[in-house]
Amino acid sequence: MSTTRAASPASPSTSAPRAETPTKGLAIGKLGLWGSTVIGIASTAPLFSLAATLGYVIIAVGAQAPVAFILAFVPMLFTAFAYRELNNDVPDCGTVFTWAAKAFGPRTGWMAGWSIAVAGVLVMANLAEIASVYLLSLIGDGSLADDRALVTAFGCLIIALMTWVSLRGVEIGERMQQVLLAIQYLAMAAFVIGCLVGYFSGNAPDATPVSLDWFNPFLADGTGIVQAILLALFIYWGWDTCLALTEETRDPRRTPGRAATLTTVILLITYVGITVVAMMYAGLGDTGTGLANEANADDVFSGLAAMAMGPMGWFLVIAVAISALSSSQTTILPTARGTFAMGVYQALPARFAKVHEASKTPTFSTTLVGVIAIVYYAGMNLVSTDVLADSLLSMGLAIAFFYAIASFACVWYFRRTLFASRRNVFYRFVFPLLGGLFMTWAFVQSAIDMLNPDYGYSQVAGVGGAFIVGIGSLLLGVVLLFVWALFPGSRDYFQKRSLNRDTEVLAPE
């Protein structure tokens, strides 16, 4: 495979004028607002995320589930504002890694980049498992999904295939995501129509009229609403993929930020809308098809699909698998581009900065992400599928970690201009600060919850497995940071020569 080394960042004293600054070698101007938004939405796996979360949210908070999704959206929107402001000034595919290094220094930047990579690998492994199980369950009598060896092999094949698609170029990935996302939304639309027809025709299993109380958070139990918000918060994750592709997007200083904001709004409408319709159709009972039935909490749509959609119920099941499949490919993009940027700025070995001459994609970074995801997925299936499931729960810690860093980085990076205008006060100070504080709370509260041995599926010495995987993976990053700092190739980065506040980013105008 023919590759080239991305241009090395110039020091502030020798950098060329911005208009002549070289790029990192990525494909330029390939994505527009629509393409960027499609990839952002696909990254969240909206159908699967809702199928796997809705039941637990309703169990935690009951009829106030719709408002829980709304409340969880607010800090995500605030964080999206922080991303947008930083991207307008520093349009770099390294996103939080680059911004944090410029705002707080190399070690904070390195840990931000590491946490993005951790979240990406963990979710890829779990999405491959979900897609494999769902697709195999559709073959014959569904017994193939019970064969762990076959499920694991098929899951590894899925990761390998999605890695290959990502290596082929961002345009191919965009076209594929448009098709896969269209299938998801067609399935969701068919489900919504089926539920509404059943409700108004009197055929719903537990018809429940819409109430304004569903949108009143003060009617919810305090502990329940906290749990529901934490559950709902992380299913918005993925919109930031738009920003990781900023250098491959037309008008990189504005389009990715707009796409990120648009993505979060579309997700809000999707999640709240489907939640309301499902509650109207199935009700809040804890038995049968009731949405609060713990037996169906892992996937509330499977039991309702055949009832609401009749013979087309299988289409929704396929769409859930496609949702996981789609997200596994789009997750590779920001993860690989994050480590690629770290290679460019010498926060990782130079090999990470290799790009393919034809496809203009990061070759080593993309391939390595896929290989690590396969090794982790296969290894966890050999060790314990419970630990694999806990790794998905633990992912929220890494997400809250880098979202908090991004939000606080926005405030600190723009500290000299925070009060230069009314707009700056809100979009560079108030909103990012609130988003950062909320994400910090989400990190701490989630970690406390995960300490409980009853949280998740496994435990070690009386400590929840999700806590061990989540905190352990971040601590591993601290160890690797200091190990890499011992190598001569890291000196320019850790001594702030290759990346500092004044360094020109290698991004196109």
Short mmCIF file of C-alpha atoms in Angstrom, two decimals:
data_model
loop_
_atom_site.label_atom_id
_atom_site.label_comp_id
_atom_site.label_asym_id
_atom_site.label_seq_id
_atom_site.Cartn_x
_atom_site.Cartn_y
_atom_site.Cartn_z
CA MET A 1 0.00 0.00 0.00
CA SER A 2 1.53 3.28 -1.09
CA THR A 3 1.61 5.90 1.62
CA THR A 4 3.03 9.34 2.21
CA ARG A 5 4.02 11.13 5.39
CA ALA A 6 1.82 14.08 6.29
CA ALA A 7 3.53 17.43 6.37
CA SER A 8 5.19 18.20 9.68
CA PRO A 9 3.84 21.19 11.60
CA ALA A 10 6.01 24.22 11.48
CA SER A 11 7.11 26.04 14.60
CA PRO A 12 5.61 29.50 15.17
CA SER A 13 8.81 31.25 14.17
CA THR A 14 9.13 29.49 10.82
CA SER A 15 5.53 28.92 9.83
CA ALA A 16 4.40 30.20 6.46
CA PRO A 17 1.43 32.53 6.00
CA ARG A 18 -1.90 30.77 6.64
CA ALA A 19 -2.88 30.77 2.95
CA GLU A 20 0.29 28.80 2.11
CA THR A 21 0.20 26.38 5.02
CA PRO A 22 0.42 22.77 3.83
CA THR A 23 -2.28 20.30 4.69
CA LYS A 24 -1.92 16.96 6.41
CA GLY A 25 -2.59 15.14 3.14
CA LEU A 26 -6.24 14.28 3.78
CA ALA A 27 -8.84 14.61 1.01
CA ILE A 28 -10.00 18.23 0.84
CA GLY A 29 -13.55 19.47 0.29
CA LYS A 30 -15.22 16.08 -0.14
CA LEU A 31 -18.12 16.55 2.29
CA GLY A 32 -20.86 19.16 2.30
CA LEU A 33 -23.30 20.05 5.07
CA TRP A 34 -25.63 17.15 4.23
CA GLY A 35 -22.87 14.53 3.98
CA SER A 36 -21.30 15.68 7.22
CA THR A 37 -24.67 15.60 8.99
CA VAL A 38 -25.46 12.10 7.67
CA ILE A 39 -22.16 10.77 9.05
CA GLY A 40 -22.80 12.53 12.38
CA ILE A 41 -26.25 10.99 12.76
CA ALA A 42 -25.09 7.56 11.61
CA SER A 43 -22.29 7.62 14.19
CA THR A 44 -24.84 7.68 17.01
CA ALA A 45 -26.63 4.52 15.75
CA PRO A 46 -29.97 6.21 16.52
CA LEU A 47 -32.23 3.19 16.10
CA PHE A 48 -30.05 0.79 18.07
CA SER A 49 -29.28 3.41 20.74
CA LEU A 50 -32.97 4.04 21.35
CA ALA A 51 -33.87 0.33 21.23
CA ALA A 52 -31.24 -0.46 23.87
CA THR A 53 -31.88 2.56 26.11
CA LEU A 54 -35.59 3.43 26.04
CA GLY A 55 -36.70 0.57 28.30
CA TYR A 56 -34.15 1.41 30.99
CA VAL A 57 -35.00 5.12 30.86
CA ILE A 58 -38.70 4.34 31.38
CA ILE A 59 -37.90 1.91 34.20
CA ALA A 60 -35.89 4.69 35.88
CA VAL A 61 -38.25 7.63 35.39
CA GLY A 62 -41.59 6.30 34.13
CA ALA A 63 -43.83 8.72 32.25
CA GLN A 64 -41.20 11.47 32.33
CA ALA A 65 -39.00 9.61 29.81
CA PRO A 66 -39.56 12.22 27.04
CA VAL A 67 -38.35 15.07 29.24
CA ALA A 68 -35.32 12.99 30.29
CA PHE A 69 -34.20 12.87 26.65
CA ILE A 70 -34.75 16.63 26.40
CA LEU A 71 -32.76 17.36 29.55
CA ALA A 72 -29.91 15.12 28.36
CA PHE A 73 -29.88 17.01 25.07
CA VAL A 74 -29.17 20.38 26.69
CA PRO A 75 -25.59 19.71 27.89
CA MET A 76 -24.84 17.99 24.58
CA LEU A 77 -25.96 21.13 22.75
CA PHE A 78 -23.78 23.26 25.02
CA THR A 79 -20.84 20.97 24.28
CA ALA A 80 -21.60 21.20 20.55
CA PHE A 81 -21.38 24.99 20.85
CA ALA A 82 -17.92 24.61 22.41
CA TYR A 83 -16.84 22.32 19.57
CA ARG A 84 -18.17 24.78 17.00
CA GLU A 85 -16.32 27.76 18.48
CA LEU A 86 -13.05 25.86 18.73
CA ASN A 87 -13.42 24.45 15.22
CA ASN A 88 -14.05 27.92 13.79
CA ASP A 89 -10.66 29.01 15.10
CA VAL A 90 -8.76 25.69 14.91
CA PRO A 91 -10.26 23.45 12.19
CA ASP A 92 -8.18 20.37 12.92
CA CYS A 93 -9.10 16.69 12.60
CA GLY A 94 -7.52 16.04 15.99
CA THR A 95 -10.43 17.95 17.57
CA VAL A 96 -10.24 17.70 21.37
CA PHE A 97 -6.64 16.45 21.31
CA THR A 98 -5.48 19.50 19.38
CA TRP A 99 -7.69 22.00 21.21
CA ALA A 100 -6.76 20.71 24.66
CA ALA A 101 -3.04 20.71 23.82
CA LYS A 102 -3.32 24.32 22.67
CA ALA A 103 -5.40 25.40 25.67
CA PHE A 104 -3.96 23.35 28.55
CA GLY A 105 -0.73 21.77 27.34
CA PRO A 106 0.57 18.50 25.87
CA ARG A 107 -0.38 16.09 28.67
CA THR A 108 -4.02 17.14 28.80
CA GLY A 109 -4.14 17.01 25.01
CA TRP A 110 -2.64 13.53 24.97
CA MET A 111 -5.15 12.19 27.49
CA ALA A 112 -8.02 13.75 25.50
CA GLY A 113 -6.81 11.97 22.38
CA TRP A 114 -6.42 8.72 24.28
CA SER A 115 -9.95 8.87 25.72
CA ILE A 116 -11.39 9.35 22.21
CA ALA A 117 -9.48 6.28 21.03
CA VAL A 118 -10.67 4.24 24.03
CA ALA A 119 -14.32 5.12 23.44
CA GLY A 120 -13.98 4.28 19.76
CA VAL A 121 -12.45 0.84 20.27
CA LEU A 122 -14.89 -0.13 23.03
CA VAL A 123 -17.97 0.83 21.05
CA MET A 124 -16.72 -0.78 17.82
CA ALA A 125 -16.31 -4.13 19.58
CA ASN A 126 -19.78 -3.98 21.09
CA LEU A 127 -21.45 -2.77 17.89
CA ALA A 128 -19.86 -5.65 15.99
CA GLU A 129 -21.31 -8.05 18.57
CA ILE A 130 -24.79 -6.55 18.23
CA ALA A 131 -24.74 -6.50 14.43
CA SER A 132 -23.47 -10.09 14.32
CA VAL A 133 -26.13 -11.42 16.71
CA TYR A 134 -28.98 -9.59 14.98
CA LEU A 135 -27.99 -10.60 11.45
CA LEU A 136 -27.38 -14.26 12.38
CA SER A 137 -30.72 -14.39 14.21
CA LEU A 138 -32.45 -13.68 10.90
CA ILE A 139 -30.99 -16.78 9.25
CA GLY A 140 -33.01 -19.96 9.46
CA ASP A 141 -34.55 -20.54 12.87
CA GLY A 142 -32.20 -18.06 14.54
CA SER A 143 -30.12 -20.73 16.29
CA LEU A 144 -26.92 -19.48 14.61
CA ALA A 145 -26.97 -16.49 16.95
CA ASP A 146 -26.40 -18.89 19.88
CA ASP A 147 -23.12 -20.18 18.45
CA ARG A 148 -20.52 -17.99 20.20
CA ALA A 149 -17.67 -19.01 17.90
CA LEU A 150 -19.72 -18.12 14.82
CA VAL A 151 -20.95 -14.84 16.34
CA THR A 152 -17.38 -13.84 17.21
CA ALA A 153 -16.00 -14.76 13.79
CA PHE A 154 -18.78 -12.87 12.03
CA GLY A 155 -18.27 -9.87 14.33
CA CYS A 156 -14.55 -9.80 13.51
CA LEU A 157 -15.43 -9.95 9.81
CA ILE A 158 -17.77 -6.98 10.25
CA ILE A 159 -15.02 -4.87 11.85
CA ALA A 160 -12.58 -5.87 9.11
CA LEU A 161 -15.09 -4.97 6.40
CA MET A 162 -15.91 -1.59 7.94
CA THR A 163 -12.19 -0.86 8.31
CA TRP A 164 -11.69 -1.64 4.62
CA VAL A 165 -14.54 0.71 3.68
CA SER A 166 -12.95 3.47 5.77
CA LEU A 167 -9.62 2.92 4.02
CA ARG A 168 -11.25 3.30 0.61
CA GLY A 169 -11.98 6.98 1.17
CA VAL A 170 -14.39 9.28 2.97
CA GLU A 171 -16.65 9.70 -0.10
CA ILE A 172 -17.33 5.95 -0.34
CA GLY A 173 -18.13 5.90 3.36
CA GLU A 174 -20.48 8.86 2.97
CA ARG A 175 -22.45 7.21 0.16
CA MET A 176 -22.75 3.98 2.11
CA GLN A 177 -23.93 5.86 5.20
CA GLN A 178 -26.63 7.66 3.24
CA VAL A 179 -28.11 4.30 2.23
CA LEU A 180 -27.81 2.75 5.69
CA LEU A 181 -29.24 5.82 7.43
CA ALA A 182 -32.15 5.93 4.98
CA ILE A 183 -32.98 2.31 5.88
CA GLN A 184 -32.94 3.18 9.60
CA TYR A 185 -35.27 6.14 9.21
CA LEU A 186 -37.59 4.24 6.88
CA ALA A 187 -37.88 1.53 9.52
CA MET A 188 -38.48 4.09 12.26
CA ALA A 189 -41.11 5.84 10.13
CA ALA A 190 -42.89 2.52 9.48
CA PHE A 191 -42.82 1.76 13.21
CA VAL A 192 -44.22 5.20 14.09
CA ILE A 193 -47.01 4.86 11.51
CA GLY A 194 -47.85 1.35 12.75
CA CYS A 195 -48.03 2.56 16.37
CA LEU A 196 -50.21 5.54 15.49
CA VAL A 197 -52.57 3.42 13.40
CA GLY A 198 -52.84 0.91 16.24
CA TYR A 199 -53.46 3.67 18.79
CA PHE A 200 -56.19 5.47 16.85
CA SER A 201 -57.85 2.23 15.66
CA GLY A 202 -58.03 0.84 19.18
CA ASN A 203 -55.69 -2.07 18.46
CA ALA A 204 -52.81 -0.87 20.64
CA PRO A 205 -51.92 -3.28 23.49
CA ASP A 206 -52.09 -0.45 26.05
CA ALA A 207 -53.27 2.81 24.47
CA THR A 208 -52.06 5.73 26.61
CA PRO A 209 -53.08 9.32 25.78
CA VAL A 210 -50.32 11.92 25.53
CA SER A 211 -50.03 14.08 28.62
CA LEU A 212 -48.19 17.29 29.39
CA ASP A 213 -46.99 15.52 32.52
CA TRP A 214 -44.62 13.55 30.30
CA PHE A 215 -42.66 16.78 29.83
CA ASN A 216 -42.65 17.91 33.47
CA PRO A 217 -39.37 16.89 35.18
CA PHE A 218 -40.65 17.98 38.59
CA LEU A 219 -43.06 15.06 38.64
CA ALA A 220 -40.21 12.56 38.42
CA ASP A 221 -38.44 10.88 41.30
CA GLY A 222 -35.14 12.70 41.98
CA THR A 223 -32.93 9.63 41.84
CA GLY A 224 -34.85 8.27 38.87
CA ILE A 225 -34.47 11.42 36.77
CA VAL A 226 -30.72 11.47 37.45
CA GLN A 227 -30.39 7.86 36.31
CA ALA A 228 -32.55 8.53 33.25
CA ILE A 229 -30.53 11.57 32.20
CA LEU A 230 -27.26 9.66 32.52
CA LEU A 231 -28.72 6.84 30.42
CA ALA A 232 -30.07 9.24 27.79
CA LEU A 233 -27.01 11.48 27.72
CA PHE A 234 -24.63 9.11 26.00
CA ILE A 235 -26.91 8.01 23.18
CA TYR A 236 -26.31 11.46 21.67
CA TRP A 237 -22.59 10.68 21.40
CA GLY A 238 -21.33 10.52 17.83
CA TRP A 239 -22.31 13.94 16.51
CA ASP A 240 -18.68 15.07 16.98
CA THR A 241 -17.62 12.84 14.08
CA CYS A 242 -18.57 15.85 11.93
CA LEU A 243 -15.71 17.79 13.50
CA ALA A 244 -13.15 14.98 13.09
CA LEU A 245 -13.78 15.21 9.32
CA THR A 246 -13.41 18.99 9.28
CA GLU A 247 -10.40 19.01 6.94
CA GLU A 248 -12.27 16.83 4.45
CA THR A 249 -15.32 19.10 4.51
CA ARG A 250 -16.08 22.08 2.30
CA ASP A 251 -15.81 25.33 4.27
CA PRO A 252 -14.08 23.58 7.19
CA ARG A 253 -14.39 26.50 9.59
CA ARG A 254 -18.18 26.62 9.46
CA THR A 255 -19.76 23.53 7.89
CA PRO A 256 -18.66 20.93 10.52
CA GLY A 257 -19.96 23.07 13.39
CA ARG A 258 -23.28 23.59 11.67
CA ALA A 259 -23.51 19.87 10.91
CA ALA A 260 -22.81 19.01 14.56
CA THR A 261 -25.55 21.35 15.79
CA LEU A 262 -27.99 20.07 13.16
CA THR A 263 -27.17 16.47 14.08
CA THR A 264 -27.97 16.98 17.77
CA VAL A 265 -31.28 18.68 16.94
CA ILE A 266 -32.32 15.87 14.56
CA LEU A 267 -31.44 13.30 17.21
CA LEU A 268 -33.51 15.14 19.81
CA ILE A 269 -36.55 15.11 17.54
CA THR A 270 -35.98 11.43 16.73
CA TYR A 271 -35.57 10.26 20.31
CA VAL A 272 -38.39 12.30 21.83
CA GLY A 273 -40.78 11.62 18.94
CA ILE A 274 -40.34 7.85 18.95
CA THR A 275 -40.47 7.72 22.75
CA VAL A 276 -43.82 9.52 22.80
CA VAL A 277 -45.30 7.31 20.08
CA ALA A 278 -44.05 4.10 21.73
CA MET A 279 -45.56 5.19 25.06
CA MET A 280 -48.88 5.94 23.34
CA TYR A 281 -48.91 2.47 21.80
CA ALA A 282 -47.42 0.16 24.44
CA GLY A 283 -48.00 2.06 27.66
CA LEU A 284 -45.82 2.02 30.78
CA GLY A 285 -46.76 -1.34 32.23
CA ASP A 286 -44.14 -3.68 33.69
CA THR A 287 -45.60 -6.84 32.18
CA GLY A 288 -46.19 -8.09 28.63
CA THR A 289 -45.38 -5.47 26.00
CA GLY A 290 -45.31 -2.64 28.55
CA LEU A 291 -42.24 -0.45 28.11
CA ALA A 292 -41.29 -0.82 31.79
CA ASN A 293 -41.06 -4.61 31.52
CA GLU A 294 -37.50 -5.43 32.58
CA ALA A 295 -37.54 -8.59 30.49
CA ASN A 296 -37.72 -6.46 27.32
CA ALA A 297 -35.46 -3.61 28.43
CA ASP A 298 -32.46 -4.70 26.34
CA ASP A 299 -34.48 -4.20 23.14
CA VAL A 300 -37.97 -2.73 23.46
CA PHE A 301 -38.60 -2.79 19.71
CA SER A 302 -38.26 -6.52 19.06
CA GLY A 303 -41.45 -7.37 20.92
CA LEU A 304 -43.41 -4.47 19.48
CA ALA A 305 -42.27 -4.68 15.86
CA ALA A 306 -44.51 -7.59 14.83
CA MET A 307 -47.51 -6.08 16.61
CA ALA A 308 -47.15 -2.56 15.23
CA MET A 309 -45.83 -3.42 11.77
CA GLY A 310 -47.43 -6.80 11.12
CA PRO A 311 -45.56 -8.92 8.56
CA MET A 312 -43.07 -6.08 8.08
CA GLY A 313 -41.82 -6.42 11.65
CA TRP A 314 -38.65 -8.12 10.42
CA PHE A 315 -37.68 -4.86 8.68
CA LEU A 316 -37.26 -3.10 12.03
CA VAL A 317 -35.09 -5.95 13.34
CA ILE A 318 -32.85 -5.70 10.27
CA ALA A 319 -32.71 -1.92 10.67
CA VAL A 320 -31.45 -2.25 14.26
CA ALA A 321 -28.62 -4.46 12.99
CA ILE A 322 -27.91 -1.99 10.19
CA SER A 323 -27.84 0.82 12.76
CA ALA A 324 -25.07 -0.96 14.69
CA LEU A 325 -23.28 -1.86 11.44
CA SER A 326 -23.43 1.73 10.22
CA SER A 327 -22.12 3.17 13.47
CA SER A 328 -19.22 0.72 13.59
CA GLN A 329 -17.91 2.20 10.33
CA THR A 330 -18.40 5.85 11.22
CA THR A 331 -16.78 5.30 14.62
CA ILE A 332 -13.55 4.35 12.87
CA LEU A 333 -13.37 7.78 11.22
CA PRO A 334 -12.92 10.06 14.26
CA THR A 335 -10.88 7.46 16.14
CA ALA A 336 -8.39 7.03 13.31
CA ARG A 337 -8.20 10.74 12.55
CA GLY A 338 -7.58 11.49 16.20
CA THR A 339 -4.55 9.18 16.37
CA PHE A 340 -3.51 10.43 12.91
CA ALA A 341 -3.41 14.02 14.20
CA MET A 342 -1.47 12.85 17.23
CA GLY A 343 1.07 11.34 14.85
CA VAL A 344 1.29 14.54 12.81
CA TYR A 345 2.04 16.63 15.90
CA GLN A 346 4.42 13.96 17.26
CA ALA A 347 2.24 12.95 20.19
CA LEU A 348 2.48 9.43 18.73
CA PRO A 349 5.12 7.80 16.49
CA ALA A 350 5.46 9.17 12.95
CA ARG A 351 3.91 6.02 11.48
CA PHE A 352 0.47 7.18 12.69
CA ALA A 353 0.71 10.18 10.31
CA LYS A 354 0.84 8.09 7.12
CA VAL A 355 -1.82 8.78 4.48
CA HIS A 356 -2.66 6.83 1.32
CA GLU A 357 -1.66 8.64 -1.86
CA ALA A 358 -4.86 7.73 -3.71
CA SER A 359 -7.62 7.57 -1.10
CA LYS A 360 -6.14 10.33 1.12
CA THR A 361 -7.07 8.42 4.25
CA PRO A 362 -4.87 7.68 7.29
CA THR A 363 -3.61 4.18 6.53
CA PHE A 364 -1.75 3.04 9.62
CA SER A 365 -4.11 4.76 12.07
CA THR A 366 -7.24 3.33 10.43
CA THR A 367 -5.82 -0.17 10.10
CA LEU A 368 -4.52 -0.19 13.67
CA VAL A 369 -7.87 0.92 15.08
CA GLY A 370 -9.57 -1.94 13.24
CA VAL A 371 -6.98 -4.50 14.34
CA ILE A 372 -7.15 -3.43 18.00
CA ALA A 373 -10.97 -3.54 17.91
CA ILE A 374 -10.86 -7.07 16.47
CA VAL A 375 -8.30 -8.26 19.04
CA TYR A 376 -10.24 -6.70 21.91
CA TYR A 377 -13.57 -8.07 20.69
CA ALA A 378 -12.28 -11.59 20.11
CA GLY A 379 -10.31 -11.54 23.35
CA MET A 380 -13.28 -10.43 25.44
CA ASN A 381 -15.44 -13.17 23.89
CA LEU A 382 -12.82 -15.69 24.99
CA VAL A 383 -12.52 -14.21 28.48
CA SER A 384 -16.10 -13.17 29.26
CA THR A 385 -19.00 -11.77 27.30
CA ASP A 386 -20.07 -10.11 30.56
CA VAL A 387 -16.89 -8.02 30.56
CA LEU A 388 -17.55 -7.15 26.92
CA ALA A 389 -21.02 -5.91 27.87
CA ASP A 390 -19.59 -3.94 30.80
CA SER A 391 -17.10 -2.27 28.48
CA LEU A 392 -20.04 -0.75 26.60
CA LEU A 393 -21.44 0.63 29.86
CA SER A 394 -18.03 1.97 30.87
CA MET A 395 -17.66 3.88 27.61
CA GLY A 396 -19.64 6.77 29.11
CA LEU A 397 -16.68 7.62 31.35
CA ALA A 398 -14.35 8.19 28.40
CA ILE A 399 -17.02 10.20 26.57
CA ALA A 400 -17.77 12.46 29.54
CA PHE A 401 -14.02 12.86 30.07
CA PHE A 402 -13.20 14.27 26.63
CA TYR A 403 -16.43 16.25 26.34
CA ALA A 404 -15.63 17.98 29.64
CA ILE A 405 -12.08 18.74 28.46
CA ALA A 406 -13.41 20.20 25.19
CA SER A 407 -15.90 22.42 27.00
CA PHE A 408 -13.36 23.78 29.48
CA ALA A 409 -10.77 24.14 26.69
CA CYS A 410 -13.18 26.46 24.87
CA VAL A 411 -13.45 28.75 27.89
CA TRP A 412 -9.71 28.82 28.53
CA TYR A 413 -8.61 29.07 24.90
CA PHE A 414 -10.82 32.13 24.32
CA ARG A 415 -10.28 33.59 27.79
CA ARG A 416 -8.96 36.90 26.43
CA THR A 417 -12.07 37.53 24.29
CA LEU A 418 -14.83 36.04 26.44
CA PHE A 419 -16.42 39.41 27.13
CA ALA A 420 -15.63 41.11 23.83
CA SER A 421 -19.24 40.71 22.70
CA ARG A 422 -22.57 39.41 23.95
CA ARG A 423 -22.24 36.45 21.59
CA ASN A 424 -18.87 35.49 23.06
CA VAL A 425 -20.24 35.62 26.59
CA PHE A 426 -22.80 32.95 25.78
CA TYR A 427 -21.12 30.78 23.15
CA ARG A 428 -17.55 30.85 24.47
CA PHE A 429 -18.15 31.18 28.19
CA VAL A 430 -21.59 30.44 29.64
CA PHE A 431 -22.72 27.53 27.45
CA PRO A 432 -19.33 25.72 27.31
CA LEU A 433 -18.82 26.22 31.06
CA LEU A 434 -22.24 24.75 31.85
CA GLY A 435 -21.59 21.89 29.44
CA GLY A 436 -18.21 21.18 31.03
CA LEU A 437 -19.62 21.23 34.56
CA PHE A 438 -22.44 18.87 33.54
CA MET A 439 -20.02 16.47 31.84
CA THR A 440 -17.79 16.51 34.92
CA TRP A 441 -20.80 15.66 37.07
CA ALA A 442 -21.79 12.91 34.63
CA PHE A 443 -18.27 11.44 34.85
CA VAL A 444 -18.17 11.49 38.66
CA GLN A 445 -21.74 10.23 39.14
CA SER A 446 -21.29 7.48 36.55
CA ALA A 447 -18.04 6.36 38.18
CA ILE A 448 -19.75 6.22 41.59
CA ASP A 449 -22.62 4.19 40.14
CA MET A 450 -20.22 1.80 38.41
CA LEU A 451 -18.39 1.08 41.65
CA ASN A 452 -21.44 -0.85 42.79
CA PRO A 453 -20.86 -4.58 42.15
CA ASP A 454 -24.50 -4.89 41.11
CA TYR A 455 -23.97 -2.37 38.30
CA GLY A 456 -23.56 -4.10 34.96
CA TYR A 457 -22.77 -7.75 34.34
CA SER A 458 -19.52 -8.54 36.17
CA GLN A 459 -17.52 -7.68 39.26
CA VAL A 460 -14.02 -8.14 40.63
CA ALA A 461 -13.29 -8.02 44.36
CA GLY A 462 -16.59 -6.31 45.03
CA VAL A 463 -16.08 -3.62 42.38
CA GLY A 464 -18.26 -3.36 39.28
CA GLY A 465 -16.63 -4.53 36.07
CA ALA A 466 -17.75 -1.39 34.22
CA PHE A 467 -15.79 0.77 36.70
CA ILE A 468 -12.67 -1.37 36.30
CA VAL A 469 -12.80 -1.23 32.50
CA GLY A 470 -13.68 2.49 32.34
CA ILE A 471 -11.24 3.86 34.93
CA GLY A 472 -8.65 1.23 34.10
CA SER A 473 -8.54 2.19 30.43
CA LEU A 474 -8.02 5.86 31.34
CA LEU A 475 -5.26 4.98 33.81
CA LEU A 476 -3.61 2.87 31.12
CA GLY A 477 -3.50 6.05 29.06
CA VAL A 478 -1.60 7.81 31.84
CA VAL A 479 0.98 5.02 31.86
CA LEU A 480 1.38 5.08 28.06
CA LEU A 481 1.70 8.86 28.13
CA PHE A 482 4.75 8.69 30.38
CA VAL A 483 6.21 5.75 28.46
CA TRP A 484 5.97 7.64 25.15
CA ALA A 485 7.46 10.72 26.82
CA LEU A 486 10.67 8.72 27.35
CA PHE A 487 11.23 8.32 23.59
CA PRO A 488 13.24 10.95 21.69
CA GLY A 489 10.53 11.25 19.05
CA SER A 490 8.14 12.72 21.60
CA ARG A 491 10.32 15.62 22.74
CA ASP A 492 9.02 18.21 20.30
CA TYR A 493 5.47 17.51 21.38
CA PHE A 494 6.01 17.43 25.14
CA GLN A 495 8.26 20.48 24.96
CA LYS A 496 5.53 22.34 23.07
CA ARG A 497 7.52 22.80 19.86
CA SER A 498 5.34 20.77 17.49
CA LEU A 499 2.02 21.93 18.97
CA ASN A 500 1.32 24.98 21.08
CA ARG A 501 -1.18 27.81 21.15
CA ASP A 502 0.54 29.66 18.27
CA THR A 503 1.17 26.65 16.03
CA GLU A 504 -0.54 26.88 12.64
CA VAL A 505 -2.82 23.87 12.16
CA LEU A 506 -2.20 21.93 8.97
CA ALA A 507 -5.71 22.41 7.66
CA PRO A 508 -7.05 23.79 4.36
CA GLU A 509 -8.69 27.18 4.14
#
